[in-house]
Amino acid sequence: MKTKSPSEMKAAVQREKKLGLATRDAYGQVLVELGQADPRIVAVDADLSKSTKSGLFGKAFPDRFFNCGIAEANMVSVAAGLASCGKIPFASSFASFLLCKSFDQLRMSVANPSLNVKIVGSHGGISLGEDGASQQSVEDFALACALPKFTVLSPADEISCRALVRLAAEHVGPVYIRTGRPKAPIIYTGSEHFQLGRANKIVAGEDVTIIANGLLVWEALVASDLCRERGISVAVIDLHTLKPIDEAAIIAAAEETGAIVTAEEHLLSGGVASRVAQVVAEHHPVPMASVGIADTYAESGTPAELMEKYGLTAKHLVQAVESVLKRKK
Amino acid sequence: MENGTIEQLQKKATLLRKDIVEMITAAASGHPGGSLSAADLITALYFKVLRHKPSEPEWSDRDRFILSKGHGAPALYAALARTGYFPVENLKTLRKLGSPLQGHPEKGKLVGIEASTGSLGQGVSIGAGMALAGRLDRKDYRVYVLMGDGEANEGQVWEAAMFAAHYKIDHLTVILDCNRQQLDGWTAEILDIEPLADKWRAFGWQVIDFNGHDFGQILKAFDEARRTTGKPTLLLARTTKGKGVSFMENNLEFHGVAPTTDQLQASLKELDR
Ligand SMILES: Cc1ncc(C[n+]2csc(CCOP(=O)(O)OP(=O)(O)O)c2C)c(N)n1
Ligand SMILES: [Mg+2]
């Protein structure tokens, strides 16, 4: 393990948290831009367009926006019909209702014929806060990943969200994008390259790699700083595409750092931890630890309180790093 | 709770409304509009209609009440507190970390909650199941479900409507809080669901269309539901979203936004008049 250099310590102290837009806001803005460029883009929502921000598209293109009312299953199959006749529908609701209430419609209307439908679930995870468990979404990655041929995305900040929504629109095939309610800390500068299915390594490191998505990418950056202060060199990978998973990046991380910690605002089963573990176990077994939500629904509380209580902060990541290092040969 | 004269019920409803705006302001989030529109209906239920024992919440012969439009939780919590299920001061903990008063009701977390709701569309089905269980157990409890008009967009509501009529579940009463608004706007503009009375009748239900803020009419409607045999009853309560606080009435902004402390003071003043 490296010992810290003074310049690195300074960097650690200095990482400044700049809050950008919530990813749902970035989504709404890009959707309007996409609509301007391509008349095939249409949007449907289920009486949450004020919250998912698809309402921005509805304002700009009232003829190409269909509010389906509080009827998510119908909305998803309507989107399938639109897609099968050449439109590029974006269907938005809260992540929980979109995936859970419409799962069979996603399965048979969309995934089975592999239609070009984009579904966008806002208020992903538990960081929506006070509304509580019924509105939170702790299982959407698992459900979306269980839909064959679906691309599954979880952007970390407004910059990556813009890029990924554009890529999703260009991609021909079904895509799920999780967006979030709270303002998200800025991770990217805007000069980075994004590609579906290609994870972004945002910090280099030697001892452990943290593989995270969504809001946990910021926590991973903070954790890498904290670890550096303790003489532990931590790499950070933003796994913005959960499916198809970037096997090469994960195998390289296993080879280069010999230990992996995953982090996600999701149940520990069926999301980042499960999917990364499968790649690691099959290709290059190394010790792993995971940060995520244990087998439970969360509850009402402020976003910060919930992230703390359910173990989703940089502090928890540092603990996971320390635990995995003990098991590293 | 047989002493509910109309005047007493009106007083209780005002008390509930004050609780509602106070607790949502303290939580700094929540749904005042739909809580206030349902306040009179919930007052009638808890202070007059329901057969229940707040000191024995698990009493097996109790009538069941399900708040299918779970975002109206503050109205239900206020009614539960004011009828003695738990101390009134706990209302202040709404939506706070660790509180049993979750943003949307959760069965098992708070006494008196019969079903976990907040994902719209499920309450009528759950209520039908509870009513069937009562029939199997030869119990005479009744089941009441309160839902929203936007909620009636959900296909499951109509599956439940078919089901309850088919099985002649006449001890199931659904109260539809018809305040003509949903989240994104007016129901007539988002997804028009009228004519509601015709729809439910066509599904085989007894329908009573009445003013959901007039206790005389409310009590009469519940009475008629109790006397109806062979089919379930839909109480089509015509209401005003935000009822009781003038600047919230029919104001889409107050679907899911908490009052500021200034707005709270103004609300309390109005309600006290
Ligand atoms: C399945 C589901 N979809 C979306 C929502 C988000 N949501 C919460 S309240 C609401 C509008 C409800 O309208 P209505 O049933 O008319 O209730 P009210 O007007 O009494 O508030 C919506 C869409 C939800 N809670 N559940
Ligand atoms: Mg309504």
XYZ file of C-alpha atoms and ligand atoms in Angstrom:
629
model
C 0.000 0.000 0.000
C 1.099 3.499 -0.809
C 1.567 6.108 1.841
C -0.104 9.389 1.190
C 1.720 12.285 -0.395
C 0.975 15.858 0.752
C -0.609 16.791 -2.567
C -2.985 13.858 -2.351
C -3.999 14.841 1.160
C -4.824 18.279 -0.067
C -6.957 16.837 -2.828
C -8.790 14.784 -0.274
C -9.605 17.720 1.891
C -10.533 19.829 -1.077
C -13.043 17.727 -2.960
C -15.860 20.146 -3.170
C -19.430 18.974 -3.284
C -21.160 20.912 -5.982
C -24.802 20.013 -6.303
C -26.058 19.895 -9.844
C -29.555 19.264 -11.093
C -31.451 16.206 -10.040
C -31.065 13.596 -12.753
C -34.832 13.758 -13.345
C -34.496 17.437 -14.254
C -31.651 16.712 -16.646
C -33.776 13.979 -18.214
C -36.710 16.321 -18.750
C -34.495 18.900 -20.426
C -32.794 16.436 -22.750
C -36.106 14.874 -23.678
C -37.237 18.245 -25.015
C -34.015 18.614 -27.020
C -34.439 15.117 -28.403
C -38.015 15.934 -29.326
C -36.895 18.982 -31.257
C -34.413 16.952 -33.262
C -36.516 13.866 -33.930
C -40.276 13.877 -34.545
C -40.418 10.158 -33.764
C -39.811 10.894 -30.083
C -43.064 10.739 -28.118
C -43.719 10.635 -24.379
C -46.239 8.987 -22.107
C -46.597 9.451 -18.374
C -48.882 8.170 -15.643
C -50.022 11.305 -13.796
C -46.552 12.062 -12.512
C -45.259 14.270 -15.298
C -44.668 17.131 -12.874
C -42.390 14.873 -10.847
C -40.718 12.797 -13.553
C -40.195 15.994 -15.593
C -41.627 14.476 -18.748
C -44.076 17.359 -18.363
C -41.427 19.606 -19.958
C -41.795 17.548 -23.110
C -45.577 17.709 -22.754
C -45.418 21.505 -22.683
C -43.129 21.685 -25.704
C -44.910 19.037 -27.769
C -48.487 18.684 -26.536
C -49.403 16.625 -29.610
C -46.736 14.053 -28.918
C -47.409 13.709 -25.199
C -50.049 11.392 -23.768
C -50.876 11.450 -20.099
C -52.255 8.005 -19.351
C -53.529 8.866 -15.907
C -52.691 6.663 -12.946
C -52.529 3.522 -15.061
C -48.949 2.382 -15.461
C -49.662 -1.012 -17.001
C -51.773 0.521 -19.734
C -49.112 3.164 -20.306
C -46.371 0.599 -20.913
C -48.418 -1.392 -23.406
C -49.463 1.826 -25.168
C -45.761 2.667 -25.441
C -45.202 -0.757 -26.976
C -47.858 -0.029 -29.566
C -46.301 3.331 -30.369
C -42.874 1.732 -30.729
C -44.092 -1.041 -32.962
C -45.367 1.607 -35.375
C -42.092 3.480 -35.584
C -42.275 5.971 -32.723
C -39.623 6.235 -30.022
C -41.694 6.389 -26.840
C -40.319 7.503 -23.496
C -42.585 6.205 -20.732
C -42.081 7.833 -17.342
C -43.373 7.290 -13.829
C -41.819 6.670 -10.434
C -39.344 3.797 -10.726
C -41.373 1.708 -8.289
C -44.694 1.976 -10.106
C -43.154 1.755 -13.554
C -41.346 -1.503 -12.859
C -43.600 -3.098 -10.285
C -47.046 -2.261 -11.610
C -46.200 -2.853 -15.254
C -43.833 -5.768 -15.034
C -45.807 -8.202 -17.148
C -46.490 -5.477 -19.692
C -42.751 -4.816 -19.807
C -42.204 -8.542 -20.182
C -44.710 -9.338 -22.903
C -45.545 -6.074 -24.645
C -41.998 -4.690 -24.673
C -39.204 -7.149 -23.854
C -40.506 -10.207 -25.624
C -40.654 -8.488 -29.035
C -37.655 -6.381 -27.952
C -39.325 -3.116 -28.872
C -37.695 0.274 -28.966
C -39.335 1.560 -25.772
C -37.480 3.731 -23.250
C -38.814 3.585 -19.736
C -37.655 6.179 -17.268
C -38.263 5.694 -13.570
C -37.765 8.750 -11.422
C -37.525 8.821 -7.636
C -35.258 5.779 -7.792
C -33.842 4.383 -4.587
C -34.708 5.684 -1.138
C -33.288 9.193 -1.453
C -36.721 10.576 -2.317
C -37.092 10.640 1.441
C -40.240 11.438 3.374
C -42.847 9.818 1.131
C -41.632 6.477 2.426
C -41.450 2.889 1.245
C -44.426 2.820 -1.115
C -42.887 5.452 -3.350
C -39.273 4.326 -2.937
C -37.729 1.845 -5.268
C -35.268 -0.702 -3.962
C -35.870 -3.454 -6.512
C -36.026 -1.718 -9.897
C -32.539 -2.789 -11.030
C -33.336 -6.409 -10.268
C -36.603 -6.256 -12.169
C -35.224 -4.353 -15.143
C -32.206 -6.652 -15.401
C -34.590 -9.603 -15.487
C -36.017 -8.339 -18.784
C -34.018 -9.929 -21.649
C -32.293 -7.467 -24.002
C -33.092 -4.478 -21.811
C -30.316 -1.949 -21.367
C -30.335 -0.724 -17.753
C -28.896 2.688 -16.886
C -28.429 4.605 -13.663
C -26.735 7.970 -14.166
C -24.793 9.545 -11.317
C -25.192 13.227 -12.120
C -26.814 15.623 -14.556
C -23.917 15.466 -17.015
C -23.893 11.701 -17.308
C -27.674 11.687 -17.327
C -27.795 13.976 -20.340
C -25.279 11.839 -22.176
C -26.954 8.567 -21.312
C -30.462 9.715 -22.203
C -29.149 10.778 -25.613
C -27.438 7.434 -26.086
C -30.589 5.634 -25.000
C -32.571 7.491 -27.646
C -30.042 6.563 -30.347
C -29.879 2.945 -29.250
C -32.475 0.755 -30.947
C -33.984 -1.482 -28.282
C -35.597 -1.340 -24.864
C -33.887 0.768 -22.211
C -34.582 1.447 -18.558
C -33.169 4.630 -17.057
C -33.400 5.284 -13.326
C -33.399 8.946 -12.344
C -33.441 10.476 -8.887
C -35.411 13.046 -6.955
C -32.712 14.995 -5.068
C -30.104 17.257 -6.560
C -27.089 15.145 -7.431
C -23.455 16.140 -6.760
C -21.524 16.859 -9.935
C -19.139 14.055 -10.863
C -18.238 14.850 -14.449
C -16.863 17.898 -16.247
C -18.665 17.375 -19.522
C -15.596 16.383 -21.488
C -15.829 12.669 -20.683
C -16.861 10.064 -23.182
C -19.910 7.924 -22.538
C -20.830 4.702 -24.211
C -23.645 2.320 -23.309
C -22.197 -0.769 -21.694
C -18.811 0.851 -21.010
C -18.152 1.737 -17.393
C -16.242 4.943 -16.639
C -13.191 4.688 -14.449
C -13.097 8.011 -12.696
C -10.353 7.462 -10.134
C -7.306 5.254 -10.537
C -6.163 3.195 -7.582
C -4.206 0.127 -6.622
C -5.579 -1.553 -3.525
C -9.336 -1.828 -4.036
C -11.865 -0.829 -6.683
C -15.245 0.582 -5.752
C -17.842 -0.085 -8.435
C -20.872 2.114 -7.928
C -23.778 3.713 -9.744
C -26.197 6.588 -9.162
C -25.704 8.696 -6.062
C -23.266 6.148 -4.668
C -20.663 7.260 -7.202
C -20.218 10.492 -5.265
C -19.995 8.568 -2.005
C -17.373 6.362 -3.615
C -15.309 9.414 -4.557
C -15.464 10.707 -1.011
C -14.596 7.255 0.298
C -11.589 7.083 -2.002
C -10.398 10.396 -0.564
C -10.891 9.206 2.997
C -9.067 5.978 2.231
C -6.182 7.842 0.633
C -5.759 9.718 3.916
C -5.386 6.336 5.546
C -2.875 5.196 2.972
C -5.272 3.039 0.978
C -5.395 3.593 -2.764
C -8.948 3.136 -4.055
C -10.056 3.144 -7.676
C -13.601 4.220 -8.501
C -15.664 2.977 -11.410
C -19.033 4.433 -12.393
C -21.044 1.474 -13.599
C -23.696 3.647 -15.230
C -24.768 0.744 -17.418
C -25.795 -2.171 -15.266
C -26.818 -4.172 -18.297
C -25.159 -5.099 -20.571
C -22.482 -5.158 -17.907
C -18.930 -4.085 -18.734
C -17.205 -7.387 -18.083
C -13.835 -6.154 -19.319
C -13.789 -3.241 -16.871
C -14.764 -5.484 -13.959
C -12.230 -8.185 -14.821
C -9.527 -5.538 -15.192
C -10.447 -4.090 -11.811
C -10.253 -7.541 -10.230
C -6.889 -8.161 -11.834
C -5.427 -4.756 -11.068
C -6.630 -4.179 -7.513
C -7.429 -7.702 -6.347
C -10.448 -6.607 -4.320
C -13.807 -5.072 -5.175
C -16.461 -3.175 -3.263
C -19.818 -2.523 -4.894
C -22.190 0.289 -3.968
C -25.778 0.975 -4.944
C -29.005 2.526 -3.725
C -30.821 -0.777 -4.157
C -31.334 -4.112 -2.461
C -28.160 -6.127 -2.215
C -29.688 -8.793 -4.395
C -30.332 -8.370 -8.063
C -28.449 -5.141 -8.645
C -24.838 -3.992 -8.813
C -23.515 -6.395 -6.151
C -25.129 -9.453 -7.725
C -24.219 -8.615 -11.259
C -20.619 -7.630 -10.528
C -20.176 -10.711 -8.326
C -21.286 -12.944 -11.150
C -18.633 -11.524 -13.451
C -15.959 -11.669 -10.769
C -16.814 -15.228 -9.730
C -16.863 -16.476 -13.292
C -13.755 -14.721 -14.566
C -11.411 -13.613 -11.837
C -12.466 -14.399 -8.256
C -11.246 -11.845 -5.724
C -12.614 -10.814 -2.311
C -15.704 -8.622 -2.538
C -17.802 -6.557 -0.180
C -21.033 -4.783 -0.987
C -22.773 -1.644 0.148
C -26.496 -1.553 -0.467
C -29.833 -2.072 1.232
C -30.205 -5.233 3.273
C -33.303 -7.362 2.835
C -35.838 -4.686 3.770
C -37.951 -1.781 2.589
C -36.858 1.591 3.885
C -39.096 4.236 5.448
C -39.846 7.929 5.754
C -37.049 10.300 6.699
C -34.872 12.945 5.144
C -32.734 11.679 2.283
C -29.552 12.154 4.321
C -30.979 10.317 7.325
C -32.051 7.416 5.174
C -28.732 7.122 3.373
C -27.061 7.027 6.781
C -29.504 4.573 8.377
C -29.514 2.181 5.438
C -25.747 2.230 5.159
C -25.241 4.097 1.912
C -22.601 6.708 2.738
C -18.877 7.155 2.159
C -18.317 6.086 5.756
C -19.954 2.733 5.060
C -17.862 2.382 1.934
C -14.671 2.969 3.897
C -15.714 0.215 6.304
C -16.394 -2.102 3.377
C -12.997 -1.275 1.887
C -11.283 -2.070 5.174
C -13.161 -5.325 5.538
C -12.382 -6.477 2.034
C -8.703 -5.586 2.417
C -8.468 -7.924 5.397
C -9.542 -10.754 3.138
C -7.216 -9.806 0.300
C -4.276 -12.116 -0.079
C -69.273 6.452 19.141
C -72.996 6.800 18.805
C -73.142 10.355 20.054
C -72.148 11.950 16.768
C -74.665 14.626 16.058
C -74.041 16.593 12.926
C -72.793 19.559 14.892
C -70.401 17.396 16.896
C -69.118 15.803 13.709
C -68.496 19.195 12.147
C -66.428 20.160 15.169
C -64.437 16.950 14.946
C -63.848 17.516 11.255
C -62.459 20.972 11.976
C -60.192 19.461 14.594
C -58.949 16.920 12.083
C -58.359 19.622 9.494
C -56.265 21.598 11.945
C -54.286 18.477 12.778
C -53.793 17.826 9.075
C -52.348 21.236 8.208
C -50.282 21.304 11.382
C -48.745 17.902 10.892
C -47.991 18.425 7.216
C -46.387 21.773 7.958
C -44.285 20.197 10.712
C -43.230 17.443 8.330
C -42.541 20.027 5.600
C -43.914 17.558 3.070
C -47.139 15.692 2.412
C -50.482 15.967 0.669
C -52.821 18.572 2.153
C -55.342 18.732 -0.719
C -56.466 15.122 -0.702
C -56.297 14.888 3.096
C -58.636 17.846 3.486
C -61.070 16.654 0.827
C -61.477 13.368 2.704
C -61.614 14.877 6.191
C -65.411 14.918 6.529
C -65.784 11.380 5.201
C -63.102 10.078 7.550
C -64.611 11.980 10.472
C -67.994 10.391 9.796
C -66.398 6.962 9.605
C -64.292 7.149 12.757
C -66.685 9.115 14.974
C -69.979 7.601 13.853
C -70.038 4.845 11.281
C -67.295 2.353 12.106
C -67.799 -0.281 14.755
C -64.398 -0.172 16.396
C -62.642 -0.127 19.749
C -59.586 2.117 19.734
C -58.429 0.463 22.960
C -58.592 -2.929 21.283
C -57.410 -2.318 17.729
C -57.173 -6.018 16.885
C -60.750 -6.775 18.008
C -61.782 -9.419 15.492
C -65.316 -8.100 15.056
C -64.227 -4.571 14.173
C -65.234 -2.972 10.930
C -62.231 -2.606 8.655
C -61.225 0.664 7.044
C -58.647 0.907 4.274
C -57.293 4.202 3.040
C -56.601 3.144 -0.519
C -55.458 6.668 -1.433
C -52.578 6.345 0.987
C -51.324 9.876 0.438
C -54.339 11.027 2.477
C -52.615 9.489 5.503
C -52.635 12.684 7.601
C -56.457 12.615 7.703
C -56.448 9.000 8.817
C -53.695 9.530 11.384
C -55.567 12.492 12.849
C -58.749 10.411 13.112
C -56.888 7.547 14.759
C -55.257 9.887 17.267
C -58.466 11.801 18.016
C -60.384 8.560 18.626
C -57.703 7.315 20.996
C -55.574 4.829 19.073
C -52.427 6.715 20.051
C -51.503 10.022 21.684
C -52.358 13.132 19.686
C -48.874 14.515 20.246
C -47.453 11.689 18.108
C -48.993 13.378 15.090
C -46.014 15.725 15.167
C -43.741 12.834 14.199
C -45.344 12.431 10.780
C -42.731 11.452 8.156
C -39.870 11.674 10.646
C -37.226 8.963 10.727
C -38.354 6.075 12.912
C -41.922 7.300 13.319
C -44.779 4.819 12.916
C -46.530 7.630 11.044
C -45.040 6.884 7.660
C -45.589 9.151 4.667
C -48.101 6.576 3.466
C -49.812 4.148 5.879
C -48.021 0.897 6.642
C -49.718 -2.027 8.308
C -47.644 -3.308 11.181
C -45.980 0.011 11.850
C -48.955 1.856 13.332
C -51.972 0.582 15.274
C -55.227 0.874 13.406
C -53.732 0.556 9.932
C -55.345 -2.345 8.099
C -53.340 -2.313 4.852
C -50.150 -0.814 3.430
C -51.088 1.664 0.765
C -49.479 4.439 -1.257
C -49.317 2.558 -4.511
C -52.735 3.542 -5.774
C -55.327 1.059 -6.918
C -55.126 -1.826 -4.476
C -57.477 -0.982 -1.617
C -60.769 -2.131 -3.111
C -59.302 -5.565 -3.841
C -57.871 -5.894 -0.336
C -61.197 -4.793 1.087
C -63.029 -7.392 -0.989
C -60.720 -10.061 0.411
C -61.336 -8.917 3.970
C -65.066 -8.945 3.374
C -64.937 -12.461 1.959
C -62.964 -13.633 4.989
C -65.667 -12.170 7.215
C -68.303 -14.057 5.268
C -66.371 -17.321 5.647
C -65.934 -16.706 9.369
C -69.620 -15.804 9.769
C -68.695 -12.444 11.163
C -70.824 -9.399 10.599
C -68.129 -6.768 10.343
C -68.273 -4.382 7.407
C -65.405 -3.212 5.235
C -64.929 0.371 4.092
C -62.425 1.550 1.491
C -61.719 5.175 0.675
C -60.192 5.868 -2.711
C -59.470 8.842 -4.980
C -61.036 9.723 -8.295
C -57.651 9.816 -9.989
C -57.044 6.451 -8.412
C -60.002 5.156 -10.399
C -57.696 5.342 -13.443
C -56.075 2.130 -12.263
C -57.321 -0.980 -14.015
C -57.186 -2.960 -10.793
C -59.977 -0.822 -9.370
C -62.273 -2.100 -12.097
C -61.104 -5.674 -11.673
C -62.071 -5.323 -8.028
C -65.376 -3.718 -8.984
C -66.243 -6.704 -11.178
C -65.134 -9.111 -8.511
C -67.064 -7.600 -5.619
C -70.254 -7.426 -7.650
C -69.884 -10.992 -8.881
C -69.515 -12.271 -5.338
C -72.310 -9.978 -4.104
C -70.077 -8.553 -1.409
C -72.721 -6.297 0.085
C -70.800 -5.644 3.284
C -68.130 -3.822 1.260
C -68.571 -0.076 0.851
C -66.215 1.976 -1.281
C -66.131 5.715 -0.759
C -64.814 7.572 -3.778
C -63.442 10.980 -2.840
C -64.403 12.687 -6.060
C -62.532 15.986 -5.849
C -62.042 16.220 -9.635
C -58.282 16.613 -9.379
C -55.323 14.297 -9.517
C -51.587 14.997 -9.437
C -50.904 16.435 -12.875
C -54.154 18.381 -13.109
C -57.940 18.152 -13.350
C -59.157 14.603 -13.919
C -61.283 15.810 -16.822
C -58.079 16.879 -18.570
C -55.660 14.152 -17.486
C -57.901 11.131 -17.985
C -61.607 11.733 -17.897
C -63.308 9.067 -15.809
C -66.845 10.389 -15.747
C -69.611 9.348 -15.778
C -68.506 7.541 -12.628
C -71.954 6.713 -11.303
C -72.960 5.052 -14.575
C -69.715 3.112 -14.704
C -70.058 1.657 -11.211
C -73.744 0.900 -11.783
C -72.853 -0.885 -14.988
C -70.394 -2.957 -12.958
C -73.251 -4.034 -10.689
C -72.839 -1.691 -7.758
C -75.358 0.291 -5.807
C -74.281 3.924 -6.282
C -75.089 6.877 -4.063
C -74.069 10.255 -5.409
C -73.903 12.938 -2.711
C -72.091 15.949 -1.263
C -69.064 14.653 0.630
C -68.906 17.695 2.891
C -72.521 17.598 4.105
C -72.775 15.394 7.182
C -76.510 14.946 6.755
C -75.952 13.497 3.311
C -72.847 11.575 4.374
C -74.622 9.769 7.215
C -77.632 9.055 5.048
C -75.363 7.547 2.390
C -73.619 5.277 4.885
C -77.012 4.234 6.205
C -78.231 3.323 2.775
C -75.054 1.342 2.115
C -75.658 -0.639 5.297
C -79.189 -1.453 4.226
C -78.221 -2.508 0.695
C -78.176 -6.260 0.134
C -76.942 -8.388 -2.728
C -74.429 -5.901 -4.079
C -71.588 -3.690 -2.919
C -72.111 0.040 -2.576
C -70.108 2.883 -4.067
C -70.466 6.157 -2.220
C -69.696 8.757 -4.835
C -68.731 11.647 -2.593
C -68.534 14.939 -4.437
C -65.804 16.859 -2.675
C -63.501 19.833 -2.993
C -59.775 19.274 -2.880
C -58.267 21.343 -0.060
C -61.714 21.799 1.533
C -61.761 24.155 4.512
C -58.749 26.291 3.654
C -59.751 28.800 1.010
C -56.372 29.178 -0.671
C -55.990 25.418 -0.921
C -59.447 24.740 -2.308
C -59.298 23.545 -5.905
C -55.678 24.662 -5.979
C -53.580 22.069 -7.795
C -50.443 23.339 -6.065
C -51.557 21.865 -2.776
C -51.846 18.306 -4.001
C -48.430 17.444 -2.677
C -46.864 20.561 -1.234
C -46.763 21.430 2.463
C -47.999 24.814 3.679
C -45.390 27.295 4.859
C -45.624 28.352 8.503
C -47.351 31.558 7.405
C -49.831 29.559 5.383
C -50.354 27.318 8.397
C -51.254 30.296 10.561
C -53.671 31.548 7.921
C -55.195 28.069 7.650
C -55.692 27.707 11.393
C -57.283 31.123 11.582
C -59.766 30.218 8.870
C -60.555 26.871 10.394
C -61.145 28.474 13.785
C -63.799 30.797 12.447
C -49.667 3.501 -8.542
C -49.390 4.924 -8.249
N -49.082 5.749 -9.272
C -48.783 7.036 -9.021
C -48.801 7.523 -7.742
C -48.407 8.961 -7.467
N -49.572 9.729 -7.016
C -49.765 10.018 -5.709
S -51.184 10.850 -5.449
C -51.549 10.872 -7.090
C -52.816 11.510 -7.570
C -53.997 10.896 -6.897
O -55.174 11.478 -7.318
P -56.515 11.097 -6.589
O -56.645 9.615 -6.519
O -57.609 11.814 -7.263
O -56.285 11.603 -5.108
P -56.638 13.029 -4.463
O -57.133 13.926 -5.525
O -57.674 12.725 -3.458
O -55.375 13.510 -3.841
C -50.550 10.233 -7.824
C -50.532 10.079 -9.279
C -49.109 6.629 -6.707
N -49.106 7.000 -5.425
N -49.411 5.342 -6.990
Mg -58.761 13.422 -6.800
